[in-house]
PDB file of C-alpha atoms in Angstrom:
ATOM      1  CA  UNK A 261      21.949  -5.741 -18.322  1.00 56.00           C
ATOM      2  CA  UNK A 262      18.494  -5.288 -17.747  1.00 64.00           C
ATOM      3  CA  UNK A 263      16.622  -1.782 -19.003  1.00 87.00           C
ATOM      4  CA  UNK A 264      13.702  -0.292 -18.816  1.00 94.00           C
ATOM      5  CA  UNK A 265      11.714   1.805 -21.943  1.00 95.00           C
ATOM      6  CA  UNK A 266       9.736   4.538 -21.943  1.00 96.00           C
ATOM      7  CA  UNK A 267       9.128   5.814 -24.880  1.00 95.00           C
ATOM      8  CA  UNK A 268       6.905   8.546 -24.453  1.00 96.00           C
ATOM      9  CA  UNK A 269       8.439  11.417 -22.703  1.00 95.00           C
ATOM     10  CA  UNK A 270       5.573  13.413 -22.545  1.00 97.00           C
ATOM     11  CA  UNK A 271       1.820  12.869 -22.447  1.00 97.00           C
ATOM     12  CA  UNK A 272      -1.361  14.469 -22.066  1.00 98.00           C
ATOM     13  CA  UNK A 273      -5.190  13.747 -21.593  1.00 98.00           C
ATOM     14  CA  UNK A 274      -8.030  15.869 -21.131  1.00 98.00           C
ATOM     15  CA  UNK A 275      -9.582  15.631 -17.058  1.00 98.00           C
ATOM     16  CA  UNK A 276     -11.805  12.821 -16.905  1.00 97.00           C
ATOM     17  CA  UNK A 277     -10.331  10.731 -19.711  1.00 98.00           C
ATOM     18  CA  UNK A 278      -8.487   7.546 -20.021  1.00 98.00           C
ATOM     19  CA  UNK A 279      -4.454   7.660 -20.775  1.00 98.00           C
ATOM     20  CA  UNK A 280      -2.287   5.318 -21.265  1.00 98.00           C
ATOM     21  CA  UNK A 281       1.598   5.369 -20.104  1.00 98.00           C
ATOM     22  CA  UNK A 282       3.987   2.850 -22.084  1.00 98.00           C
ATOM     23  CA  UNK A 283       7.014   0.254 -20.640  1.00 98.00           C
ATOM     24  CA  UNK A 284       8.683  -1.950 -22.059  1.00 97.00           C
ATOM     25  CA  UNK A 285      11.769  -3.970 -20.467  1.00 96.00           C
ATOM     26  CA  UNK A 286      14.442  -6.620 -20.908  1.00 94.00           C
ATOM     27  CA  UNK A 287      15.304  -9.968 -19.018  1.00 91.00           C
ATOM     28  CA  UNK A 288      16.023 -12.672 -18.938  1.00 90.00           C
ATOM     29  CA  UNK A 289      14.815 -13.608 -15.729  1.00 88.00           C
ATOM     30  CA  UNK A 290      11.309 -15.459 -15.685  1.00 88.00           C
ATOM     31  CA  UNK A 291      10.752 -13.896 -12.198  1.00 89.00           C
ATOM     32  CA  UNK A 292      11.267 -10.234 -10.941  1.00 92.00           C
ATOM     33  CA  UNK A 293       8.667  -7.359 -10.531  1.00 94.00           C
ATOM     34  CA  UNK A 294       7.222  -4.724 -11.906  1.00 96.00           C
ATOM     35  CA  UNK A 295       6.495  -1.018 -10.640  1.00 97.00           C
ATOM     36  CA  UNK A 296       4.472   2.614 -11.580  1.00 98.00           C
ATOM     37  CA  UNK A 297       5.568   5.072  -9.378  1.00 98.00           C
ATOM     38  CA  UNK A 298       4.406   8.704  -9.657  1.00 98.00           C
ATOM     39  CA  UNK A 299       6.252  11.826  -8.990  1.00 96.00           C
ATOM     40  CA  UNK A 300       4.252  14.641  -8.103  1.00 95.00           C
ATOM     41  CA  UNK A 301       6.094  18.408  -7.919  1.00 92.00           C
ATOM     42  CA  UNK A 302       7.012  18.058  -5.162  1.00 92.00           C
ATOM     43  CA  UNK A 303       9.171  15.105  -5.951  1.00 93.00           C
ATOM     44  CA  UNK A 304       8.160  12.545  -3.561  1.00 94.00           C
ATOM     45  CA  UNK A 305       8.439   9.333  -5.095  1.00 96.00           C
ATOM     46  CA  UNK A 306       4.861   7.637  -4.777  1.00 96.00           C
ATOM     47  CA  UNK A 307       4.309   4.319  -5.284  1.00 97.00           C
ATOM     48  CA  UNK A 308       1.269   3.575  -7.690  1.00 97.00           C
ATOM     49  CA  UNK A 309       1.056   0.005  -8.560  1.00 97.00           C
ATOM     50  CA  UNK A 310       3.239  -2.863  -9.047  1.00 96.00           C
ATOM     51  CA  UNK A 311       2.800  -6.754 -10.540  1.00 95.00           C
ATOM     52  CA  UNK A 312       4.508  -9.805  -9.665  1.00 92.00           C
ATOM     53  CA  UNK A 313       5.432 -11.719 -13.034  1.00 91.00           C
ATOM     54  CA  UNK A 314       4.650 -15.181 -11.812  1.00 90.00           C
ATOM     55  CA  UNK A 315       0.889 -13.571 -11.673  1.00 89.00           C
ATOM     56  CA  UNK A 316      -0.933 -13.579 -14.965  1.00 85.00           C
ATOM     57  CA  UNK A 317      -4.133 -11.341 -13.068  1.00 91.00           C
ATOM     58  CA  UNK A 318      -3.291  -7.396 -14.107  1.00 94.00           C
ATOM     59  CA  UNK A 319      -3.044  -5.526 -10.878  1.00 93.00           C
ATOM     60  CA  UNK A 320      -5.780  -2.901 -10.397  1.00 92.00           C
ATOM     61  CA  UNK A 321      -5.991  -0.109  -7.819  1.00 92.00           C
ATOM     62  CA  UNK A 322      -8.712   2.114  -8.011  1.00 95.00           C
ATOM     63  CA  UNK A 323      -8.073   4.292 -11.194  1.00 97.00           C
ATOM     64  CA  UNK A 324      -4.894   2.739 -12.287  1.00 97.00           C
ATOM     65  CA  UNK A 325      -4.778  -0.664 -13.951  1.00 97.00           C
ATOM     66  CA  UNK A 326      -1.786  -2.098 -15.870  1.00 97.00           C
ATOM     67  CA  UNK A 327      -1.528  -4.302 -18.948  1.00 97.00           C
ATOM     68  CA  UNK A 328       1.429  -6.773 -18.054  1.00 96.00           C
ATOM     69  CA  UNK A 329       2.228  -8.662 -21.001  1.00 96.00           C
ATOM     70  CA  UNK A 330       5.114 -11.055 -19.893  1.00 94.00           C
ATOM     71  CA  UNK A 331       5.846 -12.605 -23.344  1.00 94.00           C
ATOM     72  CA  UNK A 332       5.984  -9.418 -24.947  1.00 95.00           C
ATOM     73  CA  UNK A 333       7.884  -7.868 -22.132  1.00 96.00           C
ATOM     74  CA  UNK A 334       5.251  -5.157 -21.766  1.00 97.00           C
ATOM     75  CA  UNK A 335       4.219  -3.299 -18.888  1.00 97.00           C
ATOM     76  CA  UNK A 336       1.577  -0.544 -19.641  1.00 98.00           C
ATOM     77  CA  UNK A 337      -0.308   1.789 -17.225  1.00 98.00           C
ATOM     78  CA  UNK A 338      -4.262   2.790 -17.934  1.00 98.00           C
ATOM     79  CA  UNK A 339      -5.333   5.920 -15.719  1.00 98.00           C
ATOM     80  CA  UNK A 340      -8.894   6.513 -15.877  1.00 98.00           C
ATOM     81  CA  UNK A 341     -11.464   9.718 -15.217  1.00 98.00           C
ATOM     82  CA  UNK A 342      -7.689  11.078 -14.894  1.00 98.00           C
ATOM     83  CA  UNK A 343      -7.962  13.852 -12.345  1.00 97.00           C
ATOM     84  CA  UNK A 344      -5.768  17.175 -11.933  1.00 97.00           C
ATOM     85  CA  UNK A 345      -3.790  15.180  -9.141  1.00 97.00           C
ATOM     86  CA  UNK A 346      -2.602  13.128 -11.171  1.00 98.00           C
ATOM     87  CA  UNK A 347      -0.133  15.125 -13.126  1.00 97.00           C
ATOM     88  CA  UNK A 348       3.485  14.250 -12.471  1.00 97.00           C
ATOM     89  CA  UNK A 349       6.439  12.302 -13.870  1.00 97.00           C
ATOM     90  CA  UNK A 350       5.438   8.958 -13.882  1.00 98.00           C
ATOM     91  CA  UNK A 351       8.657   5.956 -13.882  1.00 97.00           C
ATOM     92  CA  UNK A 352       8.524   2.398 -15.039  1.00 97.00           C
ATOM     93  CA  UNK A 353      10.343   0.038 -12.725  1.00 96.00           C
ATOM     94  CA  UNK A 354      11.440  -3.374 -12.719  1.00 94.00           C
ATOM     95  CA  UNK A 355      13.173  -5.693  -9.877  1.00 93.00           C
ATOM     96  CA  UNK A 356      15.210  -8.641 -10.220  1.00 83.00           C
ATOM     97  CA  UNK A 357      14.389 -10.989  -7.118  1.00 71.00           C
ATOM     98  CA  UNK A 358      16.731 -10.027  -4.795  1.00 68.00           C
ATOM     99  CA  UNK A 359      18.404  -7.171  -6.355  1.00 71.00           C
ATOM    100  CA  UNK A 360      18.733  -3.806  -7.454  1.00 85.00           C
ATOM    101  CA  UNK A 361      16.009  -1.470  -8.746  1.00 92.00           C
ATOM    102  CA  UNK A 362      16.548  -0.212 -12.812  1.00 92.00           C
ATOM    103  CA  UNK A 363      13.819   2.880 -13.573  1.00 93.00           C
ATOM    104  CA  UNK A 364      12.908   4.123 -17.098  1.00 93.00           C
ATOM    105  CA  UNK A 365      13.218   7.525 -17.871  1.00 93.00           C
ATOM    106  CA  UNK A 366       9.587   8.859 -17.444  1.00 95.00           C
ATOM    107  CA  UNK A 367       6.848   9.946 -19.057  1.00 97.00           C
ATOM    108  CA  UNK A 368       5.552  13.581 -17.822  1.00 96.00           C
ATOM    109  CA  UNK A 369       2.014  13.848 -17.804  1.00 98.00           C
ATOM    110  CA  UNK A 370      -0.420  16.721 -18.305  1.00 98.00           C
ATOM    111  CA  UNK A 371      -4.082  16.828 -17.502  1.00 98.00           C
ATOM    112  CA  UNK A 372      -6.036  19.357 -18.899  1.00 97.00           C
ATOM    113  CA  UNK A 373      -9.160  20.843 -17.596  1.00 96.00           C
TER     114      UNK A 373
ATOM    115  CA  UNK B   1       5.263   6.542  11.820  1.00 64.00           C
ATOM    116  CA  UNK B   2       7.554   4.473   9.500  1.00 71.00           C
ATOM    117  CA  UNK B   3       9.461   6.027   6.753  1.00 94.00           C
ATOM    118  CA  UNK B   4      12.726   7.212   4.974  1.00 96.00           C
ATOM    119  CA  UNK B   5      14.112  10.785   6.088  1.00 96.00           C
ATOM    120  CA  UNK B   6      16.824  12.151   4.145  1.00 97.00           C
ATOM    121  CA  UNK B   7      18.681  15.377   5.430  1.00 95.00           C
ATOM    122  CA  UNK B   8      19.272  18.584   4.536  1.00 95.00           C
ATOM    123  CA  UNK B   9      16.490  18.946   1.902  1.00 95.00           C
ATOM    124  CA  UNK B  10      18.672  21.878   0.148  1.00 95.00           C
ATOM    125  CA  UNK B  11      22.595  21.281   0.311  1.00 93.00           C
ATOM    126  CA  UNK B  12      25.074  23.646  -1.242  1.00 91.00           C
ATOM    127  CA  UNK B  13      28.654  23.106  -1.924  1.00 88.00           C
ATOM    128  CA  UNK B  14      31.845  25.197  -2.689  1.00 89.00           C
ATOM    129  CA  UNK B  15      34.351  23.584  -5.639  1.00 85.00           C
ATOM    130  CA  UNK B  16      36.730  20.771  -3.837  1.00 86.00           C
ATOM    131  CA  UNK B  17      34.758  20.394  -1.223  1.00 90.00           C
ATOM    132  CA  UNK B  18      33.020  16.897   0.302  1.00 93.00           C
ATOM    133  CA  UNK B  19      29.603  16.839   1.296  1.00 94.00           C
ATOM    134  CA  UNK B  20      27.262  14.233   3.032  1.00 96.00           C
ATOM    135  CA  UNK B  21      24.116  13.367   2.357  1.00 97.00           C
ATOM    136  CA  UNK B  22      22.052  11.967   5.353  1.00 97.00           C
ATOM    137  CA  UNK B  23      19.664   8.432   4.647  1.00 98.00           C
ATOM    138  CA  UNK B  24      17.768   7.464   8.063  1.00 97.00           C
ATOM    139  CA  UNK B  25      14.750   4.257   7.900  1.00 97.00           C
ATOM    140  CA  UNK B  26      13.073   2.904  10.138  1.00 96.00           C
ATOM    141  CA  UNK B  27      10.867   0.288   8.493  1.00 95.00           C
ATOM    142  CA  UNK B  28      13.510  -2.179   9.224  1.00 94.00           C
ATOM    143  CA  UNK B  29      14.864  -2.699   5.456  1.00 93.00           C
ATOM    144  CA  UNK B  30      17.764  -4.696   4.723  1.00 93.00           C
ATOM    145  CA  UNK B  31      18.715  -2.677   1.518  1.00 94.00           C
ATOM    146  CA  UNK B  32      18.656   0.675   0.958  1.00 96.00           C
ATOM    147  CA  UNK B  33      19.809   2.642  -2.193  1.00 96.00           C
ATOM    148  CA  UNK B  34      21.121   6.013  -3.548  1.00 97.00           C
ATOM    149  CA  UNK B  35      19.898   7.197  -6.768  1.00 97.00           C
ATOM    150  CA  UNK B  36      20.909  10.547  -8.508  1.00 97.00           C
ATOM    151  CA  UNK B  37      18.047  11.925 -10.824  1.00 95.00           C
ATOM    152  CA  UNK B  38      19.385  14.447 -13.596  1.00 92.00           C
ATOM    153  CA  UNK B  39      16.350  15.790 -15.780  1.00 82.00           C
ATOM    154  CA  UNK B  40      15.659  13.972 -19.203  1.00 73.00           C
ATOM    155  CA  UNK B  41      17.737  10.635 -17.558  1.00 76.00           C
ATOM    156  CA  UNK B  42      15.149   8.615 -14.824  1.00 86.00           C
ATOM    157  CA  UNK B  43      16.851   6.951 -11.985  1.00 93.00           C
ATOM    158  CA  UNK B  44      20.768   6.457 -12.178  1.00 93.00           C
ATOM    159  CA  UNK B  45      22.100   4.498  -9.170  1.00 93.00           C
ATOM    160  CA  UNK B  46      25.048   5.273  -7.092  1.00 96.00           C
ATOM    161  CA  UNK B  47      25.306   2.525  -4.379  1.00 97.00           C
ATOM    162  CA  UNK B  48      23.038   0.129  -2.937  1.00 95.00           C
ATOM    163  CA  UNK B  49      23.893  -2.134   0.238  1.00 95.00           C
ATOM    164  CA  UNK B  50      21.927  -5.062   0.971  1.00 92.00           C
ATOM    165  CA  UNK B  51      23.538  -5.870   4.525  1.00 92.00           C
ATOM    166  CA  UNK B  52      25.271  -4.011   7.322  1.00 94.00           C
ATOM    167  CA  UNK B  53      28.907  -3.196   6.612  1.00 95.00           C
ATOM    168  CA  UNK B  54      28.210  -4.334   2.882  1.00 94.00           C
ATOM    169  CA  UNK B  55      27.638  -2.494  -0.091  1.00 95.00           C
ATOM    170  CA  UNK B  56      28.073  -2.432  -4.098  1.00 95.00           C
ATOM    171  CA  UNK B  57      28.379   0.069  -6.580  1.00 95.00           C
ATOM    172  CA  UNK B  58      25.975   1.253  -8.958  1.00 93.00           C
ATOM    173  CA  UNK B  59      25.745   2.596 -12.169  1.00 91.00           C
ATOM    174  CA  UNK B  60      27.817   5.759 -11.552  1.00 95.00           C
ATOM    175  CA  UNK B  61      29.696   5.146  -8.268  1.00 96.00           C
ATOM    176  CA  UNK B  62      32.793   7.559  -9.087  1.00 96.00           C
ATOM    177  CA  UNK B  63      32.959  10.630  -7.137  1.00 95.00           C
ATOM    178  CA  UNK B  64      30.633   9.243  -4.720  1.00 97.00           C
ATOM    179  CA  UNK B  65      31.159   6.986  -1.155  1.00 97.00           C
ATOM    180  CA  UNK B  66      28.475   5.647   1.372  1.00 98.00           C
ATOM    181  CA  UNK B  67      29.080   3.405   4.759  1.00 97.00           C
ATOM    182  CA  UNK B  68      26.630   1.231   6.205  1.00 97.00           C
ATOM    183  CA  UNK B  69      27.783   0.831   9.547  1.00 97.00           C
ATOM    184  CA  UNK B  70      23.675   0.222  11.301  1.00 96.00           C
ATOM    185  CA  UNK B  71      21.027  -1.244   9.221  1.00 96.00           C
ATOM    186  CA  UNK B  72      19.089   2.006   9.866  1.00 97.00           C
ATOM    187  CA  UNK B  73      21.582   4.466   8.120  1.00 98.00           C
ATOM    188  CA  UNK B  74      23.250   4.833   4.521  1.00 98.00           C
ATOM    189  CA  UNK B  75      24.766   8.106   4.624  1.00 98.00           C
ATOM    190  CA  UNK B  76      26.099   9.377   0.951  1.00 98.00           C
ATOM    191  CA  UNK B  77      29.514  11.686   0.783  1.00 97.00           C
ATOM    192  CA  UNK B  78      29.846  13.456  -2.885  1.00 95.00           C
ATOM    193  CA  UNK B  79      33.675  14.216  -2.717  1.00 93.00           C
ATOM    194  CA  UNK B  80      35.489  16.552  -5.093  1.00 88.00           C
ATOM    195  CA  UNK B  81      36.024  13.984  -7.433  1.00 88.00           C
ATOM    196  CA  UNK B  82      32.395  14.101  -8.666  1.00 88.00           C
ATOM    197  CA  UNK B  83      33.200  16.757 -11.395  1.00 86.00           C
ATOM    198  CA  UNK B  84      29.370  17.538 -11.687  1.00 90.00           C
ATOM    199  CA  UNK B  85      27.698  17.184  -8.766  1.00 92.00           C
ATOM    200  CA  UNK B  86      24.467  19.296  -9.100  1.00 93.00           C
ATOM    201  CA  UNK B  87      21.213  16.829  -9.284  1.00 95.00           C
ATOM    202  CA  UNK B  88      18.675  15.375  -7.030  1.00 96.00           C
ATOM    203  CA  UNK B  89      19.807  12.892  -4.882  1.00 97.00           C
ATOM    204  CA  UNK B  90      17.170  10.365  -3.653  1.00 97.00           C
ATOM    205  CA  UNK B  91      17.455   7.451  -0.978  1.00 98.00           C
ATOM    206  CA  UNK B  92      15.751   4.178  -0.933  1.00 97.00           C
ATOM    207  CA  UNK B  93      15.126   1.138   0.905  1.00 96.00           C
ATOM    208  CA  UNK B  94      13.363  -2.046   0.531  1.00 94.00           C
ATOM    209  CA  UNK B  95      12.858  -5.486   2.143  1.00 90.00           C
ATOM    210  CA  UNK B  96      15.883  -7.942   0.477  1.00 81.00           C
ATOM    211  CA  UNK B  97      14.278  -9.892  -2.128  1.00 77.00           C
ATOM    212  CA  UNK B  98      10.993  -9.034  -3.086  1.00 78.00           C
ATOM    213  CA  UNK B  99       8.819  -6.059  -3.144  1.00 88.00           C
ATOM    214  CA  UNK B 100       8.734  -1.938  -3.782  1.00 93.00           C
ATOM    215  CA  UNK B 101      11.137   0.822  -3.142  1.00 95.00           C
ATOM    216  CA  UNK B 102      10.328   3.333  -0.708  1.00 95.00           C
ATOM    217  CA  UNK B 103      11.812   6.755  -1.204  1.00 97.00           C
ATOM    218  CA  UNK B 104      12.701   9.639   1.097  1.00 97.00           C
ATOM    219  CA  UNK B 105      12.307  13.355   0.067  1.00 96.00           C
ATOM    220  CA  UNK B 106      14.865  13.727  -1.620  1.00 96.00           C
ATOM    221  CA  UNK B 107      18.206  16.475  -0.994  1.00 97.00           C
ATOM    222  CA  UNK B 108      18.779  18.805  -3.983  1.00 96.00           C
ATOM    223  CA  UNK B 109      22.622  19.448  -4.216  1.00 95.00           C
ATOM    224  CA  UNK B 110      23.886  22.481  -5.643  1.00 93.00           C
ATOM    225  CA  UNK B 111      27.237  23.507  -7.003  1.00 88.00           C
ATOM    226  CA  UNK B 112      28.726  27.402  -5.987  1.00 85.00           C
TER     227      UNK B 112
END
């Protein structure tokens, strides 16, 4: 069965700073995605970034970057000049082509002014 | 505007009885998803159906049934079998395949 490690259940970085969230994740499968999603308060389930493993590019948007290491089965997230907003529970996720969805547990992240 | 809308946002329910939990999209996914999040525990999933009148269980199906009888609709029932239903219940749906979830609101179910 796949799964899906987070091993940091709580974080914290000061505003304007760099964090990093860890993932790590078993397959077998040489093909499947990969997913950050942010939940805010209020619980909405935001999508933040996500990475196809047949590309070796790391996916950037804006602030958030990732560090996809296939081999290692790695899937890190880099926020930087973190912001206020940006506190939340933050979930890896992977996908299987074709299938189901497995999420890690979270990492809950602070920002401190 | 496209989306997932999941109804009631608040749902409370009395010892033996069955409740249901309402999943509406409109972004033309052919899967869609249940999930129950407990704190300290992510993402568990309950069902997921990939196709109309189809559907497999999840994780923690027991105490739980869902229908998919329109592409647009996934409606969850937590009968009195589910010994400990108080979590947050979130719906999902997705192209088949390839590519993200997206998630409604959410309903927060709670035991009295």
């Amino acid at each position: 069965a796949q799964t899906v490690t987070q091993s940091q259940p709580e974080m914290s970085v000061q505003e304007a700073e760099t964090v990093t969230l860890s993932c790590t994740y078993d397959t077998s499968e040489s093909d499947y995605y990969l997913f950050w999603y942010k939940q805010p308060p209020s619980r909405q389930m935001i999508l933040v970034i996500r990475q196809e493993a047949y590309k070796q590019q790391n996916a950037t948007e804006n602030r958030f970057s990732v560090n996809f290491q296939k081999a290692a089965k790695s899937f890190s997230l880099k926020i930087s000049d973190s912001q206020l907003g940006d506190a939340a529970m933050y979930f890896c996720a992977y996908r299987r082509t074709g299938n189901q969805f497995y999420f890690g547990t979270g990492t809950s992240l602070t920002v401190i002014p | 505007d496209g989306g997932i809308t999941q109804s009631p946002k608040y749902l409370f329910r009395k010892e033996g009885q069955n409740v249901t939990l309402s999943c509406e999209q409109n972004l033309n996914h052919d899967a869609m998803y249940w999930y129950r999040q407990d704190p300290g525990q992510g993402l568990r999933l309950i069902y997921y159906s990939q196709i109309v009148n189809d559907f497999q269980k999840g994780d923690i199906a027991e105490g739980y049934s869902v229908s998919r009888e329109k592409k647009e609709s996934f409606p969850l029932t937590v009968t009195s079998a589910q010994k400990n239903p108080t979590a947050f219940y979130l719906c999902a749906s997705s192209t088949f395949g390839q590519g993200e979830a997206f998630f409604g609101q959410g309903t927060r179910l709670t035991v009295v």
